[in-house]
């Protein structure tokens, strides 16, 4: 079992019964607390399983050491601090066929954080895109 | 063959300067955003008190061609799975009978939400001025049409391929008598499509979709799989692949008003009202469906809620917006209390009113009672011992002459309906955040279960005039109401709803109900 604070069963989730209730109802937990994490839900499929195993937990594992991936039956649940990025040109190379960022979106089931595409890259970030950081246009990025 | 001079000139020119064989979708997207409309004459069904900026972005840079290709692949995968392998392995008959009943509620109710979201996002398209924001809303209109069809299809699939079709087919005909329908219409319809356009967006996109679709459409698939249901993950996870763009639409709606002076005055109130509106229904209903409508438990509902609603939606969406003045919802404390207890309260009432439903319910087994007590200390003394009493009095047996509703009457625990949320509650026997408040307006009494709904009602009481079942059927006998409200199976005498899911158990008929002579009373008349 992972000891990461980003794990599905981390923190209060590891507690049961009265211990859970005590923390859940504690005064400090009666308001929301700002979080710099992001959550990504990927629907399991032939391509997505490869992305998870060969890229996110493979070649790109060192990119973000906080990334946690958990198997939740029909989907992969991912949580990381900061951001998660998937470059679909790398996925195309891996799969041996053209795989655009819109092919990836076929199986991206949910996002908690600010998700966007730019060229062939999918990003989900804790940054406030459009408020703190400008969302880039494709043309601007290419220039 | 000779070619014309013009064709030759064109061929020669192309030999020197090759024309592009394709243009990237995002290049097209960028080019299309330079088009705009004359917004001087823009009109909307409902205006908004906020001024939406006209430079807001659509985060996925989607054009119609890529959208259509993407959605067609999703549908091919979904329908391919359902019509091929899942039918071949007889998947619909492998579902645990308790979960089969839960899906009658979840998929039928979600269908209504998706249908109303079509209108909601159409209204937002009317309201927005930024071309990219309009593009995002337009994509969502199309998505919601797809989702409405998907929800209808999964009910059709369950009804055709699976077990106990009654309730999967034509559930809507029971909408007048089922006490869960009107609350569902409040969150899934009224909250999405009536009132200030931005407030509707906050209800639909920032709270409904960014917050509650995660337990409703994502986490539900884990419960489904655990209970033998592989159809729901196939369809619901496909639905959710569109929701991320809807969440982005909701976020960009907030971005578009972030610098408007009205936001500092109204946004926190609108957010709190939307959060309470949505949680007041989703929190107890989803918790009830997950825990009481399953045999195999994934985790306590309160943990699911704590993860998806409090920690992730609260921290990652709302918490991060704190520096722009967005505050933690004032009603969060009561919502957390509800997440722990309200689904237990609601199940008790739902079971007591079971003849008015369109799905079967069953009391927790001894093994399940242990699970509840371990995860919700104090559960047995409040709920478990009552269920033992109901079971001992034969609540599942049509010959017993006992409806659990009688227990509430005998013990002087009247059930009221909250005027704003339309959710039933029993103030003298509950552990959730409900207490009775009664107000009079235009010679009519109104009951409320909490200060948050009461505040909303006080600001626009004319909005909440929906009759509840106790007012509508005051003085009427129960079997008469069930027959009138289409609560019967195709044989014309057996109730769609039943108080057990035992395949070999006796089914209650209209005659069994009639013998009990249960008459509707409006509890507000006694006050």
XYZ file of C-alpha atoms in Angstrom:
670
model
C 0.000 0.000 0.000
C 1.281 3.464 -0.901
C 2.301 5.808 1.913
C 1.959 8.893 -0.305
C -0.343 11.632 0.929
C -1.892 11.543 -2.546
C -2.974 7.884 -2.238
C -6.675 6.993 -2.468
C -6.732 5.792 1.110
C -4.353 8.372 2.592
C -4.825 10.519 5.681
C -8.303 10.473 7.159
C -9.334 7.833 4.623
C -7.153 5.299 6.419
C -9.180 5.749 9.594
C -12.381 3.925 10.463
C -15.297 4.185 12.880
C -14.969 6.728 15.669
C -11.418 7.753 14.697
C -12.679 8.748 11.245
C -15.700 10.564 12.693
C -13.572 12.504 15.191
C -11.335 13.907 12.475
C -14.172 14.365 9.982
C -16.215 16.450 12.422
C -13.236 18.319 13.923
C -13.543 22.108 13.849
C -10.620 22.553 11.461
C -12.391 20.406 8.894
C -15.559 22.467 8.700
C -14.174 24.742 5.982
C -12.409 23.860 2.732
C -8.612 23.900 2.593
C -6.767 25.019 -0.520
C -5.130 22.135 -2.340
C -2.408 22.111 -5.007
C -3.244 18.595 -6.102
C -4.940 17.520 -9.314
C -7.031 14.415 -9.958
C -7.420 12.653 -13.284
C -9.794 9.775 -14.061
C -8.875 7.671 -17.093
C -11.356 5.148 -18.458
C -9.572 1.834 -18.987
C -8.960 0.978 -22.635
C -6.279 -0.582 -24.790
C -4.577 2.767 -25.413
C -5.071 4.235 -21.943
C -3.623 1.160 -20.232
C -0.486 1.619 -22.335
C -0.333 5.324 -21.493
C -0.563 4.543 -17.790
C 1.895 1.643 -17.672
C 4.437 2.646 -20.305
C 4.460 6.433 -20.048
C 3.089 7.765 -16.760
C 4.473 4.912 -14.675
C 7.265 4.190 -17.189
C 9.309 6.641 -19.221
C 7.824 9.729 -17.547
C 7.676 8.484 -13.985
C 10.485 10.792 -12.872
C 8.677 13.875 -14.193
C 6.455 14.047 -11.131
C 7.350 11.840 -8.179
C 4.097 12.759 -6.411
C 1.951 11.001 -9.008
C -0.153 8.155 -7.670
C -2.087 5.787 -9.940
C -4.723 3.460 -8.500
C -6.883 0.792 -10.106
C -10.564 1.499 -9.327
C -12.227 -1.246 -11.384
C -13.379 0.454 -14.609
C -10.980 3.371 -14.377
C -7.539 4.518 -13.334
C -7.548 7.152 -10.607
C -4.542 9.491 -10.705
C -3.580 12.166 -8.228
C -0.497 14.389 -8.249
C 0.755 17.623 -6.808
C 1.121 20.423 -9.370
C 0.294 18.910 -12.731
C 0.038 15.847 -14.964
C 0.990 16.099 -18.623
C 0.528 13.624 -21.452
C 2.267 14.264 -24.774
C 0.320 12.436 -27.456
C 3.225 12.437 -29.919
C 4.928 10.101 -27.420
C 1.763 8.011 -27.247
C 1.719 7.791 -31.054
C 5.292 6.467 -31.037
C 4.432 3.969 -28.336
C 1.298 2.687 -30.063
C 2.756 2.738 -33.565
C -0.188 4.700 -34.929
C -1.364 8.281 -35.064
C -2.907 9.171 -31.708
C -4.000 12.786 -31.339
C -4.828 14.634 -28.159
C -8.485 14.208 -29.142
C -7.996 10.436 -29.310
C -6.761 10.684 -25.737
C -9.862 12.672 -24.707
C -12.031 9.740 -25.805
C -11.067 8.036 -22.544
C -10.352 10.927 -20.161
C -13.289 10.569 -17.808
C -12.872 13.262 -15.215
C -10.602 16.069 -14.116
C -10.303 17.970 -10.880
C -8.080 20.936 -11.623
C -7.697 23.029 -14.752
C -7.356 20.743 -17.787
C -6.513 21.978 -21.286
C -4.921 20.990 -24.567
C -2.179 22.758 -26.477
C -1.051 21.149 -29.700
C -0.793 17.432 -28.983
C -0.272 17.864 -25.222
C -2.941 17.339 -22.572
C -2.321 19.063 -19.255
C -4.137 19.159 -15.960
C -2.727 21.692 -13.547
C -3.436 23.225 -10.170
C -2.699 26.646 -11.678
C -5.637 28.970 -12.238
C -5.580 29.100 -16.019
C -7.199 32.247 -17.351
C -6.805 33.997 -13.989
C -3.233 33.630 -12.724
C -1.838 32.235 -15.973
C -2.931 33.066 -19.507
C -4.271 30.174 -21.537
C -2.119 30.038 -24.642
C -3.582 29.980 -28.126
C -2.155 27.411 -30.503
C -0.764 30.118 -32.773
C 0.904 31.928 -29.882
C 2.541 28.747 -28.712
C 3.899 27.924 -32.146
C 5.345 31.402 -32.631
C -5.970 14.267 -72.775
C -5.539 17.991 -73.238
C -5.979 20.164 -70.175
C -7.196 23.734 -70.054
C -4.831 26.626 -69.672
C -6.308 27.391 -66.270
C -5.762 23.859 -65.003
C -2.225 23.881 -66.316
C -1.517 27.186 -64.593
C -2.854 25.828 -61.314
C -0.851 22.621 -61.654
C 2.333 24.549 -62.359
C 1.764 26.837 -59.402
C 1.190 23.926 -57.043
C 4.377 22.279 -58.257
C 6.275 25.299 -56.961
C 4.239 25.990 -53.803
C 2.645 22.825 -52.450
C -0.766 23.362 -50.866
C -1.084 21.908 -47.359
C -2.698 18.473 -47.438
C -4.208 19.044 -43.992
C -4.594 21.723 -41.364
C -4.312 20.961 -37.662
C -7.536 21.097 -35.707
C -6.179 23.696 -33.330
C -5.086 25.912 -36.227
C -8.664 25.806 -37.459
C -9.918 26.506 -33.944
C -7.714 29.581 -33.682
C -8.877 30.845 -37.080
C -12.545 30.316 -36.265
C -12.324 32.354 -33.095
C -11.638 35.449 -35.175
C -15.268 35.231 -36.285
C -17.755 36.824 -33.978
C -21.345 37.954 -33.825
C -23.160 41.197 -33.277
C -24.001 41.042 -29.607
C -25.862 44.333 -29.543
C -29.019 42.404 -30.311
C -28.156 39.365 -28.229
C -31.150 38.256 -26.193
C -31.470 35.596 -23.542
C -34.349 33.848 -21.850
C -32.966 34.788 -18.452
C -30.520 37.639 -18.142
C -27.738 37.688 -15.584
C -26.748 40.233 -12.987
C -23.102 39.515 -13.827
C -21.225 40.924 -16.799
C -19.470 38.109 -18.633
C -16.134 39.129 -20.185
C -15.748 38.547 -23.917
C -12.201 37.150 -23.995
C -12.822 33.886 -22.153
C -11.219 30.736 -23.537
C -12.399 27.241 -24.330
C -9.739 25.045 -22.778
C -9.753 22.103 -25.191
C -9.663 24.034 -28.494
C -12.274 21.759 -29.999
C -13.718 22.131 -33.499
C -16.789 20.365 -34.846
C -14.844 17.879 -36.963
C -12.696 16.629 -34.094
C -15.682 16.733 -31.751
C -17.768 14.539 -34.055
C -14.909 12.090 -34.640
C -14.195 11.843 -30.911
C -17.820 11.285 -29.954
C -18.375 8.695 -32.667
C -15.420 6.677 -31.349
C -16.884 6.861 -27.857
C -20.242 5.591 -29.100
C -18.692 2.816 -31.173
C -16.809 1.547 -28.127
C -19.789 1.838 -25.810
C -22.456 0.286 -28.028
C -19.969 -2.256 -29.335
C -19.269 -3.461 -25.799
C -22.940 -3.566 -24.854
C -24.226 -5.261 -27.969
C -21.382 -7.719 -28.349
C -19.457 -9.052 -25.373
C -21.736 -7.903 -22.563
C -24.781 -9.471 -24.208
C -22.819 -12.635 -25.031
C -21.791 -13.159 -21.394
C -25.335 -12.382 -20.181
C -23.969 -9.509 -18.133
C -27.359 -8.036 -17.214
C -28.352 -11.188 -15.359
C -25.098 -11.249 -13.396
C -25.972 -8.029 -11.602
C -26.848 -8.405 -7.934
C -30.641 -7.901 -7.613
C -30.204 -5.085 -5.096
C -27.955 -3.151 -7.455
C -30.349 -3.787 -10.344
C -32.888 -1.754 -8.354
C -30.434 1.060 -7.636
C -29.801 1.489 -11.328
C -33.522 2.047 -11.898
C -33.188 5.203 -9.848
C -29.721 6.360 -10.866
C -30.075 6.018 -14.631
C -33.666 7.289 -14.817
C -32.897 10.329 -12.686
C -29.652 11.112 -14.482
C -31.556 11.049 -17.765
C -33.748 13.884 -16.486
C -30.690 15.865 -15.451
C -29.057 15.424 -18.822
C -32.247 16.448 -20.612
C -32.519 19.662 -18.629
C -28.829 20.376 -19.097
C -29.528 20.675 -22.840
C -31.716 23.702 -22.128
C -29.341 25.025 -19.471
C -26.337 25.135 -21.751
C -28.413 26.525 -24.592
C -29.317 29.369 -22.266
C -25.644 29.870 -21.416
C -24.803 29.976 -25.111
C -27.288 32.834 -25.371
C -25.767 34.652 -22.405
C -22.056 34.424 -23.188
C -20.351 36.887 -25.497
C -16.868 35.351 -25.865
C -16.710 33.246 -29.073
C -14.621 30.513 -27.432
C -16.941 30.350 -24.438
C -19.886 29.996 -26.807
C -18.006 27.221 -28.570
C -17.593 25.397 -25.249
C -21.262 25.741 -24.367
C -22.330 24.619 -27.838
C -20.278 21.436 -27.492
C -21.969 20.851 -24.159
C -25.456 21.167 -25.672
C -24.550 18.349 -28.058
C -23.013 16.306 -25.224
C -26.158 16.553 -23.128
C -28.263 15.234 -26.009
C -25.858 12.274 -26.235
C -26.073 11.670 -22.485
C -29.866 11.747 -22.479
C -29.836 9.015 -25.116
C -27.205 7.026 -23.207
C -29.215 7.052 -19.986
C -32.344 6.035 -21.861
C -30.411 3.265 -23.577
C -29.003 1.759 -20.405
C -32.509 1.507 -18.937
C -33.667 -0.091 -22.178
C -30.725 -2.515 -22.012
C -31.408 -3.475 -18.388
C -35.113 -3.890 -19.140
C -34.569 -5.977 -22.264
C -31.595 -8.107 -21.230
C -31.805 -8.249 -17.460
C -33.950 -9.058 -14.476
C -37.149 -7.442 -13.186
C -37.735 -4.916 -15.961
C -40.500 -3.040 -14.125
C -39.054 0.317 -13.156
C -36.306 0.270 -15.743
C -39.036 0.739 -18.324
C -41.254 3.776 -18.110
C -40.288 4.872 -14.596
C -41.431 8.398 -15.350
C -45.087 7.407 -15.215
C -44.777 7.193 -11.402
C -43.494 10.748 -11.069
C -46.621 12.101 -9.386
C -46.533 9.677 -6.455
C -42.837 8.891 -5.991
C -41.494 11.099 -3.179
C -37.979 11.196 -4.689
C -39.070 12.582 -8.070
C -39.889 16.126 -7.047
C -36.607 16.678 -5.222
C -34.789 15.329 -8.235
C -36.600 17.824 -10.462
C -35.516 20.616 -8.106
C -31.781 19.834 -8.479
C -31.762 18.409 -11.974
C -34.257 20.773 -13.573
C -35.226 23.943 -11.744
C -31.692 24.521 -10.433
C -30.230 24.226 -13.922
C -32.673 26.151 -16.066
C -34.564 28.750 -14.041
C -33.186 32.084 -12.940
C -29.997 34.045 -13.433
C -27.962 32.407 -16.211
C -24.672 32.491 -14.305
C -26.375 31.168 -11.171
C -27.677 28.287 -13.306
C -24.124 27.690 -14.539
C -22.898 27.555 -10.943
C -25.627 25.013 -10.140
C -25.042 22.905 -13.231
C -21.361 23.185 -14.010
C -19.431 24.393 -10.994
C -21.350 22.328 -8.419
C -23.481 19.709 -10.200
C -20.849 18.637 -12.706
C -17.480 19.576 -11.185
C -18.518 18.248 -7.790
C -21.352 15.723 -7.801
C -20.857 13.981 -11.146
C -17.697 12.463 -9.688
C -19.558 10.345 -7.133
C -22.684 10.089 -9.337
C -21.016 9.045 -12.599
C -17.454 7.981 -11.689
C -17.485 6.432 -8.189
C -20.806 4.732 -8.968
C -19.008 2.578 -11.539
C -16.848 1.037 -8.837
C -19.940 0.115 -6.822
C -21.516 -1.236 -10.009
C -18.518 -3.437 -10.818
C -18.371 -4.721 -7.252
C -22.015 -5.771 -7.610
C -21.617 -7.527 -10.949
C -22.729 -4.661 -13.189
C -20.368 -3.997 -16.125
C -22.933 -2.123 -18.234
C -22.952 0.948 -16.024
C -19.142 1.475 -16.125
C -19.275 1.069 -19.909
C -21.875 3.812 -20.289
C -21.248 6.121 -17.346
C -17.478 6.406 -17.771
C -18.173 7.293 -21.397
C -20.641 9.977 -20.300
C -18.040 11.376 -17.937
C -15.519 11.787 -20.771
C -17.614 14.775 -21.818
C -18.041 16.125 -18.302
C -14.461 17.400 -18.053
C -15.268 19.927 -20.779
C -18.394 20.903 -18.853
C -16.373 21.427 -15.692
C -14.036 23.618 -17.728
C -17.073 25.550 -19.017
C -18.149 26.158 -15.420
C -14.686 27.293 -14.443
C -14.491 29.624 -17.445
C -17.874 31.061 -16.482
C -16.310 32.037 -13.164
C -13.232 33.358 -14.987
C -15.505 35.463 -17.199
C -17.064 37.221 -14.192
C -14.037 37.251 -11.874
C -13.312 40.919 -12.506
C -16.938 42.057 -12.481
C -17.941 44.104 -9.442
C -21.106 42.015 -9.113
C -19.009 38.949 -8.341
C -17.754 40.381 -5.075
C -21.352 41.110 -4.066
C -23.186 37.982 -5.173
C -20.883 35.106 -6.058
C -20.469 33.603 -2.588
C -24.202 33.650 -1.904
C -24.938 32.096 -5.290
C -22.259 29.463 -4.727
C -23.561 28.598 -1.275
C -27.151 28.372 -2.538
C -26.067 26.135 -5.421
C -23.947 23.937 -3.159
C -26.760 23.502 -0.659
C -29.355 22.928 -3.384
C -27.294 20.190 -5.003
C -25.979 18.539 -1.845
C -29.366 18.546 -0.130
C -30.572 15.970 -2.640
C -27.482 14.247 -3.988
C -25.844 13.599 -0.630
C -28.624 11.484 0.909
C -29.908 9.942 -2.324
C -26.524 8.806 -3.637
C -25.493 7.560 -0.207
C -28.726 5.594 0.034
C -28.344 4.100 -3.434
C -24.709 3.125 -2.911
C -24.953 1.641 0.561
C -28.535 0.383 0.862
C -28.827 -0.512 -2.815
C -25.774 -2.752 -2.922
C -24.793 -6.100 -1.529
C -21.011 -5.672 -1.819
C -19.780 -2.428 -0.241
C -16.840 -0.494 -1.677
C -16.360 1.982 1.165
C -18.599 4.036 3.466
C -20.447 6.726 1.507
C -19.128 9.376 3.862
C -15.593 8.556 2.692
C -16.608 8.797 -0.962
C -18.189 12.159 -0.183
C -15.198 13.335 1.844
C -12.807 12.524 -1.008
C -14.695 13.794 -4.027
C -16.755 16.632 -2.500
C -14.837 17.976 0.494
C -11.157 17.343 -0.211
C -10.970 17.467 -3.997
C -13.810 19.713 -5.157
C -13.562 21.850 -2.026
C -9.768 22.094 -2.028
C -8.871 22.012 -5.710
C -11.752 24.062 -7.141
C -13.101 26.266 -4.375
C -10.015 26.475 -2.154
C -7.782 27.546 -5.041
C -10.206 30.344 -5.932
C -9.895 31.800 -2.423
C -7.605 34.611 -3.522
C -10.331 35.780 -5.883
C -12.724 36.116 -2.982
C -14.459 32.747 -3.279
C -15.230 31.460 0.194
C -15.854 28.049 1.663
C -19.645 27.508 1.442
C -21.308 28.655 4.648
C -23.491 25.543 4.632
C -20.535 23.127 4.538
C -20.813 22.166 8.212
C -24.416 21.030 7.779
C -23.565 19.335 4.492
C -20.859 17.300 6.219
C -23.302 16.225 8.890
C -25.712 15.184 6.156
C -22.977 13.217 4.385
C -22.529 11.156 7.529
C -26.152 10.619 8.521
C -28.744 11.906 6.022
C -28.692 8.848 3.736
C -29.557 6.659 6.735
C -32.433 9.012 7.571
C -33.640 9.010 3.979
C -33.513 5.237 3.578
C -35.689 4.855 6.660
C -38.326 7.143 5.170
C -37.962 5.682 1.665
C -38.527 2.197 3.060
C -41.520 3.429 5.041
C -43.001 4.913 1.847
C -41.919 2.010 -0.398
C -45.331 1.448 -2.101
C -45.043 4.853 -3.790
C -41.731 4.080 -5.522
C -40.757 2.454 -8.811
C -37.946 0.291 -7.457
C -37.527 -2.425 -4.839
C -35.828 -1.821 -1.506
C -34.585 -4.306 1.056
C -33.664 -4.007 4.710
C -30.008 -4.474 5.696
C -29.005 -8.050 6.526
C -27.294 -8.908 9.806
C -23.936 -8.825 8.034
C -24.702 -5.406 6.575
C -25.876 -4.138 9.967
C -22.436 -4.996 11.376
C -20.812 -3.064 8.523
C -22.995 -0.016 9.209
C -22.262 -0.045 12.909
C -18.508 -0.402 12.320
C -18.478 2.542 9.936
C -21.149 4.721 11.533
C -20.916 4.177 15.299
C -24.390 4.592 16.797
C -26.146 3.306 13.664
C -27.769 0.278 15.303
C -29.359 2.151 18.204
C -30.905 4.672 15.817
C -31.780 2.588 12.765
C -30.839 -1.071 13.132
C -33.120 -1.828 16.054
C -36.058 -0.271 14.208
C -35.390 -2.473 11.188
C -35.321 -5.505 13.482
C -38.764 -4.487 14.732
C -40.120 -3.931 11.214
C -38.800 -7.278 10.093
C -40.320 -9.015 13.119
C -43.682 -7.454 12.240
C -43.453 -8.956 8.748
C -42.806 -5.828 6.696
C -41.735 -7.910 3.679
C -44.766 -10.239 3.774
C -47.924 -9.113 1.918
C -50.026 -11.022 4.465
C -48.599 -9.159 7.458
C -50.818 -6.109 7.097
C -47.848 -3.993 8.166
C -46.363 -1.026 6.358
C -43.390 0.625 8.082
C -45.154 3.962 7.637
C -47.424 2.804 10.460
C -44.405 2.734 12.806
C -43.843 6.460 12.222
C -47.516 7.184 12.923
C -47.702 4.936 16.025
C -44.590 6.551 17.508
C -45.687 10.110 16.702
C -42.858 10.790 14.268
C -44.546 12.786 11.467
C -42.824 12.939 8.093
C -42.661 16.357 6.432
C -41.498 17.510 3.021
C -38.964 20.337 2.815
C -40.636 22.955 0.604
C -37.463 24.063 -1.164
C -35.632 20.781 -1.798
C -38.807 18.606 -1.773
C -36.807 16.059 0.257
C -38.859 14.235 2.937
C -37.611 14.418 6.532
C -38.661 13.363 9.988
C -37.430 16.012 12.435
C -38.224 13.966 15.545
C -36.307 10.918 14.312
C -33.169 11.860 12.357
C -29.458 12.357 12.814
C -28.775 14.484 9.713
C -28.834 18.297 9.698
C -32.638 18.633 9.657
C -34.937 20.447 12.068
C -38.523 21.588 11.547
C -39.262 25.198 10.570
C -42.766 26.261 9.525
C -43.725 29.530 7.829
C -47.029 30.808 6.440
C -47.426 32.636 3.139
C -50.644 33.524 1.331
C -52.637 31.446 3.828
C -50.589 28.304 3.246
C -48.123 26.586 5.592
C -44.665 25.587 4.410
C -42.241 23.260 6.176
C -38.470 23.548 5.929
C -35.736 21.269 7.154
C -32.872 23.774 7.346
C -31.948 27.454 7.427
C -30.335 27.369 3.965
C -33.471 26.377 2.108
C -35.546 28.654 4.303
C -33.351 31.610 3.283
C -33.763 30.809 -0.400
C -37.537 30.552 0.039
C -37.719 33.874 1.889
C -36.011 35.653 -1.008
C -38.432 34.313 -3.654
C -41.284 32.264 -2.114
C -43.264 32.225 -5.355
C -40.565 30.010 -6.882
C -41.296 27.087 -4.565
C -45.007 26.386 -4.965
C -44.769 22.707 -5.882
C -47.348 20.611 -4.008
C -45.922 17.684 -2.087
C -47.548 14.251 -1.981
C -49.142 14.839 1.431
C -50.879 17.984 0.172
C -51.744 16.488 -3.202
C -53.301 13.288 -1.837
C -54.664 14.550 1.505
C -57.508 12.248 2.585
C -56.926 9.702 -0.206
C -56.385 5.975 0.433
C -52.956 4.648 -0.575
C -53.964 1.858 -2.982
C -56.249 4.290 -4.788
C -53.370 6.726 -5.217
C -50.975 4.007 -6.409
C -53.438 2.852 -9.067
C -54.055 6.413 -10.214
C -50.326 7.172 -10.230
C -49.404 4.174 -12.434
C -47.483 2.342 -9.698
C -48.517 -1.081 -11.006
C -46.825 -3.705 -13.147
C -48.250 -4.849 -16.465
C -50.629 -7.341 -14.777
C -52.544 -4.359 -13.398
C -52.478 -5.558 -9.782
C -48.877 -6.115 -8.586
C -46.949 -3.102 -7.345
C -43.804 -2.090 -9.259
C -42.112 -1.358 -5.971
C -41.622 -4.074 -3.358
C -40.103 -4.137 0.154
C -37.610 -6.893 -0.704
C -35.459 -8.113 -3.609
C -35.961 -11.814 -2.956
C -36.677 -13.465 -6.325
C -38.772 -16.141 -4.599
C -40.507 -13.778 -2.183
C -44.208 -12.944 -2.457
C -45.006 -9.730 -4.286
C -47.413 -7.194 -2.821
C -50.547 -6.410 -4.788
C -52.985 -3.531 -4.712
C -55.377 -5.669 -2.612
C -52.692 -6.169 0.058
C -52.313 -2.397 0.329
C -56.042 -1.770 0.285
C -56.586 -4.072 3.285
C -54.340 -1.848 5.417
C -56.488 1.236 4.710
C -53.627 3.718 4.860
C -54.841 7.294 4.263
C -52.650 10.288 3.361
C -52.571 13.079 5.923
C -50.882 16.439 5.573
C -48.809 16.849 8.767
C -48.857 20.644 8.398
C -52.619 20.636 9.038
C -51.956 19.358 12.569
C -49.730 22.342 13.429
